[in-house]
Tab-separated table of C-alpha atoms in Angstrom:
chain	number	residue	atom	x	y	z
A	1	SER	CA	26.202	8.161	0.022
A	2	ASP	CA	28.816	10.911	0.659
A	3	PHE	CA	26.610	13.293	-1.137
A	4	SER	CA	26.325	11.195	-4.284
A	5	ILE	CA	22.834	11.113	-4.163
A	6	PRO	CA	20.979	14.527	-4.502
A	7	HIS	CA	18.651	15.458	-1.581
A	8	GLY	CA	15.608	15.415	-3.846
A	9	CYS	CA	16.359	11.804	-5.087
A	10	ALA	CA	16.826	10.448	-1.662
A	11	LEU	CA	13.459	12.130	-0.689
A	12	ALA	CA	11.967	10.169	-3.711
A	13	ILE	CA	13.441	7.008	-2.574
A	14	GLY	CA	12.329	7.476	0.992
A	15	MET	CA	8.673	8.445	-0.142
A	16	ALA	CA	8.578	5.283	-2.238
A	17	ILE	CA	10.134	3.136	0.703
A	18	ILE	CA	7.606	4.405	3.360
A	19	THR	CA	4.605	4.121	0.900
A	20	ARG	CA	5.499	0.391	0.040
A	21	ALA	CA	5.835	-0.432	3.925
A	22	ALA	CA	2.411	1.363	4.435
A	23	VAL	CA	0.737	-0.533	1.617
A	24	LYS	CA	2.238	-3.870	3.178
A	25	ARG	CA	1.244	-2.873	6.682
A	26	GLY	CA	-2.550	-2.140	5.561
A	27	ILE	CA	-2.040	1.657	6.225
A	28	CYS	CA	-2.944	2.824	2.803
A	29	ALA	CA	-4.119	1.306	-0.501
A	30	GLN	CA	-2.095	-0.071	-3.162
A	31	GLU	CA	-3.543	2.725	-5.332
A	32	VAL	CA	-1.540	5.237	-3.320
A	33	LEU	CA	1.668	3.567	-3.942
A	34	ASP	CA	0.737	3.354	-7.773
A	35	ARG	CA	-0.045	6.938	-8.038
A	36	LEU	CA	3.243	8.069	-6.176
A	37	LEU	CA	5.513	5.729	-8.402
A	38	ALA	CA	3.822	7.126	-11.613
A	39	ILE	CA	4.589	10.639	-10.415
A	40	LEU	CA	8.215	9.797	-9.420
A	41	ASP	CA	8.580	7.979	-12.778
A	42	LYS	CA	7.219	10.817	-14.678
A	43	TYR	CA	9.844	13.177	-13.426
A	44	ASP	CA	12.498	10.525	-13.605
A	45	LEU	CA	13.033	10.251	-9.813
A	46	PRO	CA	14.454	7.020	-8.308
A	47	THR	CA	12.134	4.871	-6.243
A	48	GLN	CA	14.635	2.276	-5.102
A	49	THR	CA	18.274	1.972	-3.825
A	50	ASP	CA	21.128	-0.345	-3.749
A	51	TYR	CA	22.201	0.416	-0.428
A	52	PRO	CA	22.107	-2.691	1.808
A	53	LEU	CA	19.669	-2.851	4.616
A	54	GLU	CA	22.418	-2.536	7.419
A	55	ALA	CA	24.070	0.410	5.927
A	56	LEU	CA	20.671	2.367	5.815
A	57	TYR	CA	19.771	1.143	9.248
A	58	ARG	CA	22.804	2.671	10.661
A	59	ALA	CA	22.345	5.756	8.648
A	60	ALA	CA	18.753	6.051	9.881
A	61	LEU	CA	19.873	5.946	13.617
A	62	SER	CA	21.410	9.347	13.319
A	63	ASP	CA	18.669	10.934	11.494
A	64	LYS	CA	17.119	14.095	13.013
A	65	LYS	CA	13.692	12.431	13.114
A	66	ILE	CA	14.713	10.117	16.087
A	67	SER	CA	14.249	11.177	19.410
A	68	GLY	CA	13.436	9.156	22.716
A	69	GLY	CA	14.349	5.852	21.020
A	70	LYS	CA	11.802	6.379	18.190
A	71	MET	CA	11.828	7.489	14.513
A	72	HIS	CA	8.818	9.734	13.734
A	73	LEU	CA	7.872	9.031	10.045
A	74	ILE	CA	5.315	10.632	7.989
A	75	VAL	CA	3.299	7.788	6.531
A	76	PRO	CA	0.669	7.920	3.749
A	77	GLU	CA	-3.010	6.836	4.636
A	78	ALA	CA	-4.340	8.265	1.324
A	79	ILE	CA	-3.630	10.761	-1.280
A	80	GLY	CA	-3.671	14.007	0.453
A	81	ARG	CA	-3.625	12.648	4.018
A	82	CYS	CA	-0.825	11.258	6.112
A	83	ARG	CA	-0.108	10.549	9.674
A	84	ILE	CA	2.943	10.495	11.995
A	85	GLU	CA	4.013	7.079	13.080
A	86	SER	CA	6.520	6.667	16.054
A	87	ILE	CA	8.628	3.849	15.195
A	88	PRO	CA	10.769	2.137	18.011
A	89	GLU	CA	14.335	1.717	16.972
A	90	ALA	CA	13.865	-1.834	17.064
A	91	GLU	CA	11.251	-1.815	14.412
A	92	ILE	CA	13.023	0.414	11.771
A	93	ARG	CA	14.546	-2.526	9.967
A	94	ASP	CA	11.129	-4.276	9.633
A	95	TRP	CA	9.739	-0.846	8.074
A	96	MET	CA	12.786	-0.877	5.903
A	97	ARG	CA	12.258	-4.477	4.773
A	98	ASP	CA	8.602	-3.858	4.250
A	99	GLY	CA	9.488	-1.140	2.001
A	100	GLY	CA	11.747	-3.228	-0.234
A	101	ILE	CA	15.176	-2.788	1.307
A	102	GLN	CA	17.274	-6.165	1.309
């Protein structure tokens, strides 16, 4: 975004995307996503982006969380409990799609 999106807003969007994907993949319950979205909304933080999938994918490939050909994501399982998922680069797009990125 060339720094047009504040860091906190980018984090909020990322949390929403990952939690949507976690729900779709059966890692956490819909209730977890609903609570997260309610909290983000309460503080007027964004939960979606208009950036296209390919642009976000290219940006993700240069992220500091990638090592050994995998992206290491913090994924919610329940309120107050997360796990680290090591996602092969080839699956990052699928996680983004599952999170609502077009």
